[in-house]
Amino acid sequence: MVRDVALVCLADAVVGVSFGAVAVAGGLPVWLPVLMSLVVFAGSAQFSAVGILVAGGGPVAAAATGLLLNTRTAAFSLAVADALGRSWPARLVGAHLVTDETAAFVLARTDPEQRRTAFWVAGVGLFAAWNVSVLGGALAGAALGDTDRFGLDAAFPAVLLALVLPALRESRGVRRAAAAGGAVAVAATPFLPSGAPVLLALAGLSLLSSRRWSR
């Protein structure tokens, strides 16, 4: 398990460096992506929020998009609640460490003690790797200047695409909802401020919801 956690930490660290570098090169101060990583600790939400801010969008649109992306962790929290511990301090700290990766490590095990160990090893390891790498990326971004020369500007869309690909492969309904939302966002982009088309694209979810309710 330690080896698997270490590999995931390494992969997250690479993404964290890109996140910190692109955020700072996009005009944000060094402290902002670092503080966001400590407080939010959610890669996809951070990428989407910073992507909107860098593109000129407002903080409300950025925060709303990040919160919507993080709603999935509510389900993860219910699934891994037994692995956090019973004390309130453990539950409060553990709730902050619930991510896609920690949930995956816990759900792969059935023994209660192994589930608890997997959660805390993965959670603490990923938290440390993510925040250290974001700090390093932010400092590097400030030194590098224009990161577009290195192609790091492609990190935001690449990571978000990687996050949604599994869901797109598994469900035709999700693909249709994503296509509808993407079409709405593209059509609205010339007329609305940055960030607003992303929120408007959530209209695609109504297509998915209506299909499920009709079953």
XYZ file of N, CA and C in Angstrom:
645
model
N 0.818 -1.202 0.000
C 0.000 0.000 0.000
C 0.862 1.268 0.000
N 1.956 1.240 0.777
C 2.825 2.418 0.847
C 3.381 2.758 -0.525
N 3.756 1.716 -1.286
C 4.281 1.971 -2.626
C 3.221 2.610 -3.520
N 1.994 2.092 -3.452
C 0.912 2.654 -4.269
C 0.634 4.104 -3.884
N 0.619 4.375 -2.581
C 0.393 5.750 -2.127
C 1.511 6.665 -2.610
N 2.754 6.159 -2.553
C 3.892 6.974 -2.992
C 3.796 7.314 -4.475
N 3.356 6.346 -5.285
C 3.213 6.604 -6.723
C 2.137 7.651 -6.992
N 1.031 7.541 -6.260
C -0.044 8.527 -6.442
C 0.422 9.907 -5.970
N 1.175 9.937 -4.880
C 1.723 11.217 -4.396
C 2.634 11.849 -5.437
N 3.451 11.019 -6.085
C 4.353 11.527 -7.113
C 3.569 12.122 -8.281
N 2.529 11.412 -8.711
C 1.704 11.921 -9.813
C 1.020 13.224 -9.422
N 0.493 13.284 -8.193
C -0.165 14.509 -7.728
C 0.831 15.656 -7.616
N 2.067 15.336 -7.235
C 3.075 16.385 -7.106
C 3.378 17.023 -8.455
N 3.420 16.207 -9.497
C 3.656 16.758 -10.837
C 2.538 17.727 -11.212
N 1.303 17.309 -10.934
C 0.158 18.180 -11.236
C 0.195 19.424 -10.351
N 0.605 19.250 -9.093
C 0.668 20.388 -8.173
C 1.665 21.442 -8.624
N 2.816 21.004 -9.128
C 3.802 21.955 -9.647
C 3.208 22.750 -10.807
N 2.506 22.053 -11.701
C 1.877 22.739 -12.834
C 0.839 23.742 -12.351
N 0.052 23.323 -11.353
C -0.987 24.214 -10.827
C -0.378 25.492 -10.251
N 0.623 25.342 -9.397
C 1.233 26.515 -8.793
C 1.891 27.417 -9.820
N 2.600 26.826 -10.781
C 3.308 27.618 -11.787
C 2.348 28.386 -12.683
N 1.306 27.712 -13.155
C 0.375 28.375 -14.067
C -0.436 29.443 -13.350
N -0.813 29.176 -12.085
C -1.594 30.165 -11.341
C -0.815 31.464 -11.170
N 0.458 31.356 -10.788
C 1.278 32.556 -10.585
C 1.596 33.226 -11.917
N 1.939 32.423 -12.924
C 2.232 33.005 -14.231
C 1.007 33.673 -14.832
N -0.182 33.253 -14.411
C -1.415 33.865 -14.909
C -1.733 35.188 -14.246
N -0.918 35.581 -13.284
C -1.111 36.892 -12.661
C -1.528 36.843 -11.205
N -1.726 35.652 -10.647
C -2.127 35.561 -9.243
C -0.901 35.644 -8.337
N -1.058 36.198 -7.149
C 0.086 36.262 -6.227
C 0.466 34.877 -5.732
N 1.732 34.717 -5.322
C 2.233 33.407 -4.903
C 1.419 32.824 -3.761
N 0.989 33.693 -2.828
C 0.297 33.178 -1.639
C -1.071 32.595 -1.946
N -1.694 33.043 -3.051
C -3.074 32.610 -3.302
C -3.199 31.116 -3.618
N -2.457 30.566 -4.605
C -2.571 29.121 -4.843
C -2.079 28.289 -3.655
N -1.087 28.833 -2.893
C -0.591 28.101 -1.725
C -1.668 28.030 -0.643
N -2.294 29.179 -0.347
C -3.361 29.210 0.657
C -4.560 28.374 0.209
N -4.897 28.471 -1.075
C -6.026 27.697 -1.599
C -5.776 26.205 -1.435
N -4.525 25.775 -1.658
C -4.208 24.352 -1.534
C -4.320 23.877 -0.092
N -3.913 24.730 0.849
C -4.022 24.358 2.260
C -5.474 24.290 2.723
N -6.279 25.242 2.279
C -7.648 25.360 2.783
C -8.625 24.482 2.005
N -8.489 24.483 0.685
C -9.443 23.744 -0.158
C -9.006 22.291 -0.323
N -7.743 22.074 -0.705
C -7.174 20.740 -0.926
C -8.081 19.883 -1.821
N -8.321 20.406 -3.009
C -9.127 19.678 -4.001
C -8.634 20.095 -5.378
N -7.859 19.240 -6.016
C -7.199 19.604 -7.260
C -8.128 20.089 -8.351
N -9.186 19.342 -8.624
C -10.069 19.737 -9.730
C -10.755 21.066 -9.443
N -11.217 21.248 -8.196
C -11.875 22.507 -7.842
C -10.894 23.669 -7.930
N -9.651 23.446 -7.497
C -8.645 24.498 -7.565
C -8.314 24.850 -9.021
N -8.162 23.840 -9.849
C -7.858 24.097 -11.254
C -8.972 24.890 -11.914
N -10.207 24.494 -11.669
C -11.329 25.189 -12.307
C -11.450 26.614 -11.794
N -11.304 26.808 -10.473
C -11.439 28.148 -9.899
C -10.333 29.074 -10.397
N -9.095 28.604 -10.360
C -7.977 29.434 -10.814
C -8.063 29.658 -12.324
N -8.502 28.657 -13.060
C -8.666 28.829 -14.503
C -9.618 29.960 -14.828
N -10.708 30.052 -14.065
C -11.681 31.130 -14.283
C -11.090 32.478 -13.888
N -10.370 32.518 -12.761
C -9.767 33.777 -12.317
C -8.704 34.270 -13.301
N -7.873 33.345 -13.769
C -6.814 33.719 -14.716
C -7.408 34.219 -16.029
N -8.560 33.634 -16.400
C -9.206 34.050 -17.649
C -9.961 35.367 -17.509
N -9.981 35.914 -16.290
C -10.651 37.197 -16.086
C -12.015 37.086 -15.446
N -12.395 35.870 -15.048
C -13.700 35.686 -14.407
C -13.722 36.205 -12.986
N -14.919 36.331 -12.421
C -15.068 36.858 -11.076
C -14.903 35.798 -10.009
N -14.678 36.208 -8.763
C -14.509 35.242 -7.670
C -15.769 34.436 -7.374
N -16.944 35.015 -7.626
C -18.188 34.282 -7.365
C -18.307 33.092 -8.310
N -18.062 33.337 -9.599
C -18.121 32.248 -10.579
C -17.072 31.193 -10.275
N -15.866 31.636 -9.877
C -14.793 30.693 -9.569
C -15.159 29.833 -8.360
N -15.674 30.472 -7.293
C -16.032 29.726 -6.087
C -17.207 28.790 -6.339
N -18.193 29.265 -7.097
C -19.371 28.432 -7.367
C -18.999 27.192 -8.167
N -18.135 27.370 -9.157
C -17.710 26.215 -9.965
C -16.929 25.219 -9.119
N -16.029 25.736 -8.271
C -15.264 24.843 -7.402
C -16.144 24.077 -6.435
N -17.123 24.763 -5.862
C -18.030 24.095 -4.923
C -18.848 23.011 -5.615
N -19.295 23.314 -6.815
C -20.083 22.306 -7.546
C -19.238 21.076 -7.849
N -17.990 21.301 -8.243
C -17.126 20.155 -8.527
C -16.866 19.325 -7.275
N -16.864 19.980 -6.119
C -16.552 19.273 -4.875
C -17.756 18.582 -4.242
N -18.937 18.733 -4.813
C -20.114 18.093 -4.223
C -19.975 16.574 -4.192
N -19.153 16.045 -5.095
C -18.990 14.586 -5.127
C -18.334 14.062 -3.855
N -17.544 14.915 -3.172
C -16.864 14.445 -1.964
C -17.842 14.203 -0.815
N -19.058 14.740 -0.930
C -20.069 14.452 0.099
C -20.395 12.961 0.098
N -20.540 12.399 -1.095
C -20.807 10.959 -1.199
C -19.599 10.155 -0.734
N -18.385 10.620 -1.097
C -17.177 9.930 -0.649
C -17.099 9.918 0.878
N -17.445 11.041 1.513
C -17.367 11.147 2.972
C -18.258 10.125 3.653
N -19.452 9.932 3.117
C -20.358 8.937 3.684
C -19.771 7.529 3.551
N -19.115 7.277 2.411
C -18.593 5.935 2.140
C -17.375 5.594 2.998
N -16.603 6.607 3.403
C -15.354 6.333 4.139
C -15.425 6.825 5.583
N -16.599 7.191 6.062
C -16.730 7.797 7.396
C -16.169 6.901 8.496
N -16.314 5.596 8.357
C -15.843 4.674 9.392
C -14.325 4.649 9.505
N -13.627 5.088 8.457
C -12.164 5.040 8.457
C -11.539 6.275 9.094
N -12.325 7.278 9.379
C -11.775 8.530 9.897
C -11.456 8.452 11.383
N -12.204 7.642 12.124
C -12.068 7.594 13.580
C -13.327 8.137 14.235
N -13.419 7.991 15.553
C -14.647 8.378 16.235
C -14.575 9.730 16.922
N -13.374 10.194 17.227
C -13.267 11.473 17.935
C -13.565 12.629 16.978
N -14.042 13.739 17.541
C -14.360 14.903 16.725
C -13.126 15.496 16.048
N -11.970 15.604 16.763
C -10.772 16.114 16.062
C -10.385 15.258 14.860
N -10.457 13.922 15.035
C -10.109 13.035 13.921
C -11.095 13.206 12.766
N -12.365 13.376 13.093
C -13.365 13.538 12.028
C -13.205 14.869 11.298
N -12.893 15.920 12.057
C -12.724 17.230 11.421
C -11.503 17.246 10.503
N -10.376 16.724 11.011
C -9.163 16.681 10.185
C -9.355 15.713 9.020
N -9.949 14.561 9.321
C -10.152 13.561 8.273
C -11.069 14.058 7.169
N -12.097 14.822 7.531
C -13.014 15.333 6.506
C -12.276 16.198 5.492
N -11.234 16.891 5.960
C -10.462 17.746 5.052
C -9.601 16.922 4.104
N -9.331 15.674 4.463
C -8.438 14.835 3.662
C -9.191 13.909 2.708
N -10.527 14.005 2.695
C -11.303 13.143 1.798
C -11.172 13.652 0.360
N -10.580 12.840 -0.486
C -10.434 13.164 -1.913
C -10.768 11.913 -2.727
N -10.716 12.063 -4.028
C -10.939 10.893 -4.892
C -9.951 9.782 -4.562
N -8.689 10.178 -4.366
C -7.646 9.178 -4.156
C -7.789 8.468 -2.802
N -8.019 9.244 -1.723
C -8.149 8.601 -0.413
C -9.368 7.686 -0.375
N -10.451 8.122 -1.007
C -11.653 7.280 -1.056
C -11.366 5.979 -1.798
N -10.590 6.074 -2.886
C -10.266 4.871 -3.656
C -9.443 3.898 -2.831
N -8.465 4.398 -2.083
C -7.638 3.515 -1.258
C -8.469 2.852 -0.152
N -9.399 3.577 0.435
C -10.228 3.008 1.500
C -11.216 1.985 0.951
N -11.894 2.331 -0.131
C -12.932 1.467 -0.674
C -12.377 0.170 -1.259
N -11.070 0.143 -1.502
C -10.440 -1.079 -2.026
C -10.202 -2.102 -0.929
N -10.513 -1.748 0.334
C -10.267 -2.644 1.469
C -11.539 -2.840 2.275
N -11.637 -4.017 2.911
C -12.827 -4.338 3.696
C -12.540 -4.413 5.194
N -11.294 -4.731 5.566
C -10.950 -4.812 6.978
C -10.948 -3.409 7.602
N -11.658 -3.210 8.711
C -11.758 -1.862 9.303
C -10.402 -1.238 9.630
N -9.499 -2.034 10.176
C -8.188 -1.475 10.527
C -7.393 -1.088 9.285
N -7.467 -1.916 8.252
C -6.772 -1.599 7.003
C -7.377 -0.370 6.335
N -8.691 -0.240 6.420
C -9.355 0.940 5.844
C -8.891 2.211 6.551
N -8.785 2.144 7.877
C -8.356 3.317 8.652
C -6.898 3.679 8.318
N -6.051 2.653 8.259
C -4.643 2.897 7.928
C -4.502 3.475 6.522
N -5.230 2.901 5.583
C -5.155 3.378 4.199
C -5.592 4.831 4.097
N -6.631 5.176 4.830
C -7.128 6.553 4.746
C -6.105 7.558 5.254
N -5.533 7.279 6.439
C -4.627 8.262 7.023
C -3.277 8.303 6.316
N -2.772 7.150 5.877
C -1.502 7.153 5.127
C -1.658 7.909 3.818
N -2.738 7.590 3.088
C -2.969 8.262 1.804
C -3.306 9.738 2.006
N -4.146 10.029 2.985
C -4.569 11.408 3.189
C -3.431 12.331 3.582
N -2.645 11.920 4.569
C -1.526 12.758 5.022
C -0.457 12.854 3.928
N -0.162 11.730 3.272
C 0.843 11.747 2.209
C 0.451 12.652 1.051
N -0.804 12.552 0.621
C -1.249 13.374 -0.498
C -1.321 14.848 -0.124
N -1.751 15.123 1.106
C -1.828 16.524 1.552
C -0.431 17.156 1.540
N 0.558 16.417 2.061
C 1.929 16.946 2.090
C 2.483 17.106 0.678
N 2.300 16.083 -0.168
C 2.842 16.146 -1.528
C 2.211 17.273 -2.334
N 0.908 17.424 -2.192
C 0.191 18.447 -2.967
C 0.631 19.854 -2.573
N 0.676 20.108 -1.267
C 0.984 21.470 -0.827
C 2.446 21.846 -1.055
N 3.356 20.904 -0.852
C 4.765 21.197 -1.118
C 4.995 21.452 -2.608
N 4.359 20.640 -3.449
C 4.551 20.805 -4.895
C 3.906 22.091 -5.405
N 2.760 22.466 -4.842
C 2.133 23.726 -5.259
C 3.015 24.907 -4.873
N 3.581 24.862 -3.671
C 4.498 25.923 -3.256
C 5.703 25.989 -4.191
N 6.274 24.842 -4.520
C 7.407 24.821 -5.444
C 7.031 25.341 -6.816
N 5.855 24.938 -7.300
C 5.399 25.415 -8.608
C 5.140 26.905 -8.609
N 4.565 27.414 -7.507
C 4.284 28.853 -7.428
C 5.574 29.654 -7.434
N 6.575 29.200 -6.699
C 7.864 29.893 -6.684
C 8.544 29.799 -8.056
N 8.425 28.642 -8.686
C 9.016 28.478 -10.013
C 8.287 29.335 -11.038
N 6.949 29.414 -10.914
C 6.173 30.232 -11.848
C 6.558 31.685 -11.765
N 6.829 32.156 -10.536
C 7.242 33.548 -10.376
C 8.601 33.795 -11.025
N 9.454 32.775 -11.029
C 10.792 32.933 -11.609
C 10.784 32.747 -13.125
N 9.884 31.866 -13.610
C 9.881 31.558 -15.039
C 9.243 32.645 -15.888
N 8.268 33.354 -15.288
C 7.581 34.378 -16.069
C 6.495 33.763 -16.919
N 6.599 33.901 -18.224
C 5.571 33.411 -19.135
C 5.685 31.893 -19.293
N 4.789 31.165 -18.592
C 4.838 29.701 -18.674
C 4.240 29.163 -19.963
N 3.588 30.031 -20.759
C 3.055 29.574 -22.040
C 4.166 29.021 -22.927
N 5.395 29.519 -22.728
C 6.521 29.036 -23.535
C 6.791 27.564 -23.292
N 6.390 27.065 -22.098
C 6.645 25.665 -21.745
C 5.396 24.788 -21.914
N 4.344 25.402 -22.382
C 3.129 24.633 -22.587
C 2.347 24.337 -21.329
N 2.702 24.989 -20.202
C 1.994 24.725 -18.948
C 0.580 25.271 -18.951
N 0.280 26.182 -19.898
C -1.079 26.712 -19.963
C -2.077 25.628 -20.352
N -1.552 24.515 -20.891
C -2.444 23.407 -21.259
C -2.776 22.526 -20.070
N -2.169 22.811 -18.904
C -2.389 21.944 -17.740
C -3.829 21.968 -17.266
N -4.445 23.150 -17.222
C -5.817 23.249 -16.726
C -6.776 22.372 -17.526
N -6.896 22.592 -18.847
C -7.840 21.751 -19.596
C -7.455 20.283 -19.611
N -6.139 19.985 -19.603
C -5.713 18.583 -19.640
C -6.123 17.845 -18.367
N -5.917 18.476 -17.211
C -6.283 17.829 -15.950
C -7.791 17.664 -15.828
N -8.535 18.696 -16.186
C -9.992 18.598 -16.093
C -10.529 17.515 -17.035
N -9.933 17.432 -18.229
C -10.356 16.384 -19.169
C -10.050 14.997 -18.608
N -8.875 14.848 -17.971
C -8.514 13.552 -17.389
C -9.480 13.160 -16.270
N -9.973 14.152 -15.525
C -10.888 13.859 -14.422
C -12.250 13.393 -14.901
N -12.703 13.906 -16.044
C -14.052 13.556 -16.496
C -14.066 12.368 -17.449
N -12.910 11.973 -17.985
C -12.886 10.884 -18.966
C -13.503 9.585 -18.457
N -13.194 9.143 -17.198
C -13.824 7.895 -16.735
C -15.340 7.937 -16.759
N -15.927 9.047 -16.337
C -17.387 9.163 -16.344
C -17.923 9.176 -17.773
N -17.202 9.814 -18.690
C -17.647 9.866 -20.084
C -17.623 8.488 -20.726
N -16.652 7.672 -20.338
C -16.548 6.334 -20.918
C -17.653 5.415 -20.427
N -18.101 5.624 -19.192
C -19.025 4.678 -18.578
C -20.482 4.924 -18.935
N -20.846 6.136 -19.271
C -22.267 6.444 -19.411
C -22.550 7.276 -20.659
N -23.495 6.778 -21.461
C -23.930 7.555 -22.620
C -24.678 8.804 -22.186
N -25.426 8.694 -21.088
C -26.153 9.861 -20.595
C -25.219 10.977 -20.181
N -24.089 10.614 -19.543
C -23.099 11.627 -19.139
C -22.482 12.281 -20.372
N -22.214 11.479 -21.398
C -21.649 12.044 -22.634
C -22.605 13.050 -23.269
N -23.893 12.709 -23.281
C -24.869 13.635 -23.868
C -24.974 14.909 -23.041
N -24.966 14.748 -21.715
C -25.048 15.929 -20.850
C -23.822 16.812 -21.031
N -22.632 16.178 -21.135
C -21.396 16.946 -21.329
C -21.398 17.658 -22.674
N -21.887 16.975 -23.708
C -21.946 17.603 -25.037
C -22.897 18.790 -25.029
N -24.054 18.622 -24.370
C -25.018 19.726 -24.303
C -24.440 20.898 -23.525
N -23.807 20.610 -22.390
C -23.210 21.674 -21.598
C -22.087 22.375 -22.340
N -21.259 21.596 -23.046
C -20.169 22.193 -23.820
C -20.685 23.097 -24.933
N -21.757 22.656 -25.595
C -22.331 23.466 -26.680
C -22.875 24.780 -26.133
N -23.522 24.710 -24.970
C -24.067 25.928 -24.353
C -22.929 26.882 -23.984
N -21.845 26.335 -23.411
C -20.715 27.179 -23.001
C -20.047 27.839 -24.203
N -19.841 27.077 -25.278
C -19.195 27.634 -26.473
C -20.061 28.724 -27.096
N -21.374 28.469 -27.138
C -22.277 29.458 -27.740
C -22.341 30.740 -26.912
N -22.194 30.600 -25.582
C -22.330 31.772 -24.707
C -21.037 32.547 -24.535
N -19.907 31.920 -24.848
C -18.603 32.556 -24.594
C -18.433 33.936 -25.239
N -18.857 34.159 -26.492
C -18.652 35.500 -27.085
C -19.479 36.597 -26.425
N -20.504 36.219 -25.661
C -21.451 37.225 -25.172
C -21.407 37.436 -23.657
N -20.790 36.515 -22.924
C -20.811 36.598 -21.462
C -19.397 36.767 -20.920
N -19.257 37.332 -19.712
C -17.921 37.469 -19.113
C -17.329 36.113 -18.772
N -16.003 36.066 -18.644
C -15.314 34.810 -18.336
C -15.852 34.199 -17.052
N -16.059 32.891 -17.073
C -16.571 32.190 -15.910
C -18.054 31.904 -16.002
N -18.807 32.857 -16.540
C -20.260 32.670 -16.656
C -20.628 31.521 -17.595
N -19.941 31.366 -18.756
C -20.293 30.225 -19.626
C -20.099 28.881 -18.948
N -19.104 28.774 -18.035
C -18.882 27.506 -17.325
C -20.082 27.173 -16.444
N -20.577 28.189 -15.738
C -21.753 27.955 -14.898
C -22.975 27.642 -15.756
N -23.100 28.339 -16.894
C -24.236 28.106 -17.780
C -24.198 26.692 -18.359
N -22.983 26.151 -18.524
C -22.836 24.797 -19.070
C -23.440 23.742 -18.152
N -23.637 24.093 -16.884
C -24.251 23.140 -15.955
C -25.687 22.826 -16.345
N -26.238 23.605 -17.283
C -27.572 23.292 -17.792
C -27.594 21.904 -18.403
N -26.431 21.428 -18.839
C -26.362 20.077 -19.387
C -26.747 19.026 -18.377
N -26.564 19.333 -17.072
C -26.939 18.387 -16.031
C -28.447 18.171 -15.990
N -29.200 19.204 -16.381
C -30.660 19.057 -16.378
C -31.087 17.974 -17.357
N -30.316 17.851 -18.464
C -30.623 16.802 -19.439
C -30.417 15.434 -18.819
N -29.315 15.280 -18.059
C -29.040 14.002 -17.416
C -30.073 13.707 -16.340
N -30.455 14.721 -15.554
C -31.425 14.525 -14.478
C -32.791 14.159 -15.030
N -33.195 14.828 -16.092
C -34.516 14.550 -16.659
C -34.611 13.133 -17.196
N -33.506 12.625 -17.759
C -33.498 11.261 -18.278
C -33.596 10.254 -17.147
N -32.938 10.565 -16.005
C -33.000 9.623 -14.889
C -34.375 9.620 -14.241
N -34.998 10.806 -14.133
C -36.324 10.860 -13.541
C -37.377 10.194 -14.420
N -37.118 10.177 -15.734
C -38.101 9.586 -16.654
C -38.062 8.076 -16.639
N -37.011 7.469 -16.020
C -36.908 5.999 -15.980
C -37.887 5.396 -14.967
